[in-house]
Short mmCIF file of C-alpha atoms in Angstrom, two decimals:
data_model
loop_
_atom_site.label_atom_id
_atom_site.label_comp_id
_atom_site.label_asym_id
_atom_site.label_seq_id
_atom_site.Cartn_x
_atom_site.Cartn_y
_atom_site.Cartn_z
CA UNK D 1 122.42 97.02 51.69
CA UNK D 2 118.91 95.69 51.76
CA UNK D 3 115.64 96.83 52.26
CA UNK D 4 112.42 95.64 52.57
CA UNK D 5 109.07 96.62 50.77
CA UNK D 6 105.56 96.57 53.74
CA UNK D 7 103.01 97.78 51.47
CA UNK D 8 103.78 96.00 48.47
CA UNK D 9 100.03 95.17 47.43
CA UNK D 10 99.09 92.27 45.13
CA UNK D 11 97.86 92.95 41.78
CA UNK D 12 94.66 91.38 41.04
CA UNK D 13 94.75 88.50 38.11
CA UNK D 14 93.99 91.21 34.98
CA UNK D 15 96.52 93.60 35.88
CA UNK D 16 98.80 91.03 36.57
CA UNK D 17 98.06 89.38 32.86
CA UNK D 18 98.62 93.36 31.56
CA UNK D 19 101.94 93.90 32.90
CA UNK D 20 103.23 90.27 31.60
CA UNK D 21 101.98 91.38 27.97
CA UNK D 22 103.92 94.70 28.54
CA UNK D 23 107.08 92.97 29.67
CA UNK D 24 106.65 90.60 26.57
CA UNK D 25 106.27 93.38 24.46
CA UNK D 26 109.46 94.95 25.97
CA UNK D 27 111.80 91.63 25.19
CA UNK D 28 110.56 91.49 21.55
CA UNK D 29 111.76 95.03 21.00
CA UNK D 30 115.03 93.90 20.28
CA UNK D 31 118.01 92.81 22.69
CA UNK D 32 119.29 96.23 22.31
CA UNK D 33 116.64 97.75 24.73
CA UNK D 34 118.20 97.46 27.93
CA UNK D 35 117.58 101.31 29.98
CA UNK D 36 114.62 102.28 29.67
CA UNK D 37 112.70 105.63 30.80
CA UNK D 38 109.02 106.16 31.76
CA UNK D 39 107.69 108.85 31.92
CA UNK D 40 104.04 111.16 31.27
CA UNK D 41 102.38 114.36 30.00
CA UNK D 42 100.97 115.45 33.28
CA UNK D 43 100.63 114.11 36.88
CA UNK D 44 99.08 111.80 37.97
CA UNK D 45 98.59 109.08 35.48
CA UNK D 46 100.11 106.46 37.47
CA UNK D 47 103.70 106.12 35.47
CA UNK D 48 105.27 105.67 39.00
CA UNK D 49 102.96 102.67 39.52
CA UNK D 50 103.56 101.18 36.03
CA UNK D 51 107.49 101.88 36.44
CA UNK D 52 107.55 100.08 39.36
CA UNK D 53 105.43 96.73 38.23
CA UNK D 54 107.01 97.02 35.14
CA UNK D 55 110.42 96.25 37.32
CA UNK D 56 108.82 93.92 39.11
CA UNK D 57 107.36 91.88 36.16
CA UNK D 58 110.71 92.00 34.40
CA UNK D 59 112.32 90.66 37.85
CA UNK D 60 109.86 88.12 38.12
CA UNK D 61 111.00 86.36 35.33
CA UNK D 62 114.48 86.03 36.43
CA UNK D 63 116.21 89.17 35.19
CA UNK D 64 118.35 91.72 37.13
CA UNK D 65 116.66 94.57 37.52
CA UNK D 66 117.36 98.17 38.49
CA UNK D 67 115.09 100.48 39.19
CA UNK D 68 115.98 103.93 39.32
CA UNK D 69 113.59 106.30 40.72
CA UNK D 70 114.81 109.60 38.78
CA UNK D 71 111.74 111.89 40.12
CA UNK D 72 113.84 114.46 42.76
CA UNK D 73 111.43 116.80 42.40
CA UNK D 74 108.32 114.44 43.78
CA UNK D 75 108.82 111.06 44.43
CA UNK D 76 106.34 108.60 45.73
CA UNK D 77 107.94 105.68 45.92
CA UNK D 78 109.22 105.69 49.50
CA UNK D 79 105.84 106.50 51.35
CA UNK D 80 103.73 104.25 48.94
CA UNK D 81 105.86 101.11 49.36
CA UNK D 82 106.73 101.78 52.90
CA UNK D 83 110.47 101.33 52.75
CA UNK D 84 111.32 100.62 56.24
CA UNK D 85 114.83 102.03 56.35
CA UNK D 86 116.38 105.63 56.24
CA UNK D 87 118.01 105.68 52.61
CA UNK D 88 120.29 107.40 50.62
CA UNK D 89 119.72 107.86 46.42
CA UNK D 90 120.15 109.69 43.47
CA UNK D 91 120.84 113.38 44.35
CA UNK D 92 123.07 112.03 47.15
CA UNK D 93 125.33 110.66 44.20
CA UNK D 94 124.87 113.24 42.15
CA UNK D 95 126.17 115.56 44.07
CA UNK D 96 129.08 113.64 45.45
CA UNK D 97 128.26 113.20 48.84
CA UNK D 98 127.80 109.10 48.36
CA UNK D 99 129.56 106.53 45.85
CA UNK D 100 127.45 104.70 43.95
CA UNK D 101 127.67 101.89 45.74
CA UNK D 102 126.15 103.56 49.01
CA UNK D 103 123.10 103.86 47.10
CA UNK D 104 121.74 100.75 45.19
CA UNK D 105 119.82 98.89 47.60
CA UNK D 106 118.42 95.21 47.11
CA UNK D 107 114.91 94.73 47.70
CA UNK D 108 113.02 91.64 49.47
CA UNK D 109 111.63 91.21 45.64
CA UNK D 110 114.11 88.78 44.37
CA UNK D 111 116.50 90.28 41.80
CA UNK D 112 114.99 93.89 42.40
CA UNK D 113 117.24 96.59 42.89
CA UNK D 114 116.34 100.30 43.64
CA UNK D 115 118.05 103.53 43.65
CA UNK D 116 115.82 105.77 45.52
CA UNK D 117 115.56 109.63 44.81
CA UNK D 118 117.49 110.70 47.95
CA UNK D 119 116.91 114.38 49.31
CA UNK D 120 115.13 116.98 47.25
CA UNK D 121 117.69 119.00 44.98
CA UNK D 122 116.99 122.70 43.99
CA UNK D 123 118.53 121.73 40.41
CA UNK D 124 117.44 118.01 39.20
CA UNK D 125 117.41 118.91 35.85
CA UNK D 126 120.96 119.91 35.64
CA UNK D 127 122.31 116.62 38.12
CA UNK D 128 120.87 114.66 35.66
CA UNK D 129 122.55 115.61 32.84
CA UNK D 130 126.28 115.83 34.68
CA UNK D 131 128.71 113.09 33.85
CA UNK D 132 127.68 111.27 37.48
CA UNK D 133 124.01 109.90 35.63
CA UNK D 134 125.90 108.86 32.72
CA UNK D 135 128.40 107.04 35.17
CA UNK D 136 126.02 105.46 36.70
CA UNK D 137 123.96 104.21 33.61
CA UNK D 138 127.26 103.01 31.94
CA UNK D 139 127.65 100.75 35.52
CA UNK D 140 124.09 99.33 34.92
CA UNK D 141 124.18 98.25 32.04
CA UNK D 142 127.51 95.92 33.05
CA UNK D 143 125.45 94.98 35.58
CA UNK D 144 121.75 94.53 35.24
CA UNK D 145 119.71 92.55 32.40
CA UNK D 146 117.18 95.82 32.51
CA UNK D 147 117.13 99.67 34.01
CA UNK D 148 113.81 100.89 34.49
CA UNK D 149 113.36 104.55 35.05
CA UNK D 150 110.64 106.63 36.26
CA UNK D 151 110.93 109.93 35.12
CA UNK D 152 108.74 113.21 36.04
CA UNK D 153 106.17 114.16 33.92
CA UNK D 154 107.48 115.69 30.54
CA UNK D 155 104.87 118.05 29.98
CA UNK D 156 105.68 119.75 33.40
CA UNK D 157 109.75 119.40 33.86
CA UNK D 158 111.83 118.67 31.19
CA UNK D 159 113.82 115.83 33.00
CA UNK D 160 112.59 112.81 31.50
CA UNK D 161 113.88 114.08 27.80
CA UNK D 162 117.63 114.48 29.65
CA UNK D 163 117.42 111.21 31.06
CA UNK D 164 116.16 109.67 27.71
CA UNK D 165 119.09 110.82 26.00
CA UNK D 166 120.97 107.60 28.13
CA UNK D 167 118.40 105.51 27.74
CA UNK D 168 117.62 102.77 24.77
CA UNK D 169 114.01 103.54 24.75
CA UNK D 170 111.15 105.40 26.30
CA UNK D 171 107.40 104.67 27.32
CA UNK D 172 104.97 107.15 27.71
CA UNK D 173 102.03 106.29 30.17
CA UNK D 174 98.79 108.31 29.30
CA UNK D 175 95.34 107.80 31.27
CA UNK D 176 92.74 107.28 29.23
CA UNK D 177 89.99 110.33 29.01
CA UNK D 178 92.64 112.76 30.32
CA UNK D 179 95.20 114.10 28.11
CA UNK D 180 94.63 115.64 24.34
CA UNK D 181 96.36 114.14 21.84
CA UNK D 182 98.09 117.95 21.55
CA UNK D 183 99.81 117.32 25.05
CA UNK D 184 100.80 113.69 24.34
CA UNK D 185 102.33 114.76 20.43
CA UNK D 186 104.28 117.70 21.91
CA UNK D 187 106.02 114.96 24.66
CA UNK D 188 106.29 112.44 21.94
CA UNK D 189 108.44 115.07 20.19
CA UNK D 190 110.44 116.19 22.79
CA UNK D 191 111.41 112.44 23.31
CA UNK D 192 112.33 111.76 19.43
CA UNK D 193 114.31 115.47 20.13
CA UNK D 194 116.51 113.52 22.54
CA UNK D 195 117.11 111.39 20.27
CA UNK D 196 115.77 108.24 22.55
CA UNK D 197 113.66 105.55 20.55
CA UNK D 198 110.08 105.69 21.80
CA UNK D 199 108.61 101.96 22.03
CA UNK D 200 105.18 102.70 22.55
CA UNK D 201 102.32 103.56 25.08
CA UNK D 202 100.77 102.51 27.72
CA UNK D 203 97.43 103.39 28.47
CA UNK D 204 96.43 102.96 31.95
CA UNK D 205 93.39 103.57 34.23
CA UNK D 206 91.30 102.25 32.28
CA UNK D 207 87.59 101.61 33.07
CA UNK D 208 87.15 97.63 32.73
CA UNK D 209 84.20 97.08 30.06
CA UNK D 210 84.82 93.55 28.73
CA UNK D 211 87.48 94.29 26.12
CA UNK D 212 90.83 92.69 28.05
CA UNK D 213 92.38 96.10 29.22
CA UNK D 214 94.14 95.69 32.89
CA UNK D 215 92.17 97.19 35.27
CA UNK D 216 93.53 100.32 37.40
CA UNK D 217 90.11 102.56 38.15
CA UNK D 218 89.64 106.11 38.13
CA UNK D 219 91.93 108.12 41.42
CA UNK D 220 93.37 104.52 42.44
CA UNK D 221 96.97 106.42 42.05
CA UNK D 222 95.60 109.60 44.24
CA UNK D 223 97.19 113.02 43.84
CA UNK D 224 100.61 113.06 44.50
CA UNK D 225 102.31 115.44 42.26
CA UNK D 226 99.45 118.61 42.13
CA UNK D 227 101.24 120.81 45.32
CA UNK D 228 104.38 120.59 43.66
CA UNK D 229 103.64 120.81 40.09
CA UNK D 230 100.56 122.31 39.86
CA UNK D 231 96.55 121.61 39.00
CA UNK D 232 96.11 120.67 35.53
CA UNK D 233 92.68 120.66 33.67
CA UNK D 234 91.59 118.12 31.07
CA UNK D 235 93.45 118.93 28.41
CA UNK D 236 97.16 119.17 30.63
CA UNK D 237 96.84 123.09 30.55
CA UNK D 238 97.83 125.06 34.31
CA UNK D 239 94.67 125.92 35.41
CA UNK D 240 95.21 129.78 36.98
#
């Protein structure tokens, strides 16, 4: 099954040159780090974004990718890249009502694969941690040179730590100016509690002042996750 990507937008020559240096970053690590998970402190700070060029950068270079979109709860992916088929995913193989091979698409991004989130499940937390996810991770890694996972925020669900506990290694994306160094510690630790290795950061919206960071800009990423999460203040606290 294949399906094709009409708003895939080109990233301008900076953020281009950032997500190379990520995906070099990523293959020194070790050859060990093959599934990895992304995932955030609070919404919106663009880990969906940097999941998905992250795939894309590692596909670029000739590797075969899978991305798993792992967000049930709120995905984005569907209605940002305007997919431009009906599609089954994750929760639809979680829950037994496709095989896994009714839902890993190919992509018209050469060696890009994608496992979309499928219908919205009353219960992600505990699909993801049934013996179906492990199934299928066990299947990628036979199969694919890298897994990339986007994972809900951590500081809001506590799905990306169950996922992390298949993965080789986890990346937490933090905008700049937004989240205390409180909020990002206590996800740190729930990550190192699942007992996933966490290979760094990526700090992203970043204002562009001369000093070589990729370029994203304040709101590029919009608000996507606040009617289903919640409205978070500055420091990642529920605002009342």
């Amino acid at each position: 099954m294949k399906v094709n990507f009409e708003k895939m937008k080109e990233l301008d020559f900076k953020t281009n040159e950032a997500y190379k240096t990520l995906r070099t970053n990523i293959s020194f690590s070790g050859e060990d780090i093959q599934v990895i998970a992304l995932t955030s402190s609070v919404p919106n700070e663009g880990k969906s974004a940097v999941s998905f060029n992250l795939a894309h950068a590692l596909a670029e270079d000739n590797k075969k990718v899978l991305f798993i979109d792992a967000d049930i709860r709120k995905s984005v992916t569907i209605a940002r890249y305007g997919v431009d088929i009906e599609t089954k995913g994750l929760s639809h193989y979680l829950t037994k009502q496709s095989e896994l091979a009714d839902v890993i698409y190919e992509t018209n991004i050469k060696n890009f694969n994608i496992i979309f989130t499928g219908q919205v499940a009353p219960n992600p937390s505990e699909l993801l941690g049934n013996s179906r996810f492990k199934k299928l991770i066990a299947h990628a890694r036979e199969n694919f040179d890298y897994v990339i996972i986007d994972c809900p925020p951590l500081g809001s669900v506590i799905d990306a730590a169950i996922v992390a506990k298949e993965c080789d290694g986890a990346i937490i994306v933090i905008e700049t100016d937004i989240v205390s160094y409180k909020i990002t510690q206590r996800v740190k630790k729930q990550l190192e509690q699942s007992g996933c290795k966490i290979l760094g950061a990526v700090l992203n919206k970043v204002e562009m002042g001369g000093k070589g960071y990729g370029y994203y800009g304040k709101g590029y990423y919009g608000n996507y996750y606040g009617r289903y999460y919640g409205d978070y203040g500055y420091y990642g606290e529920k605002e009342d």
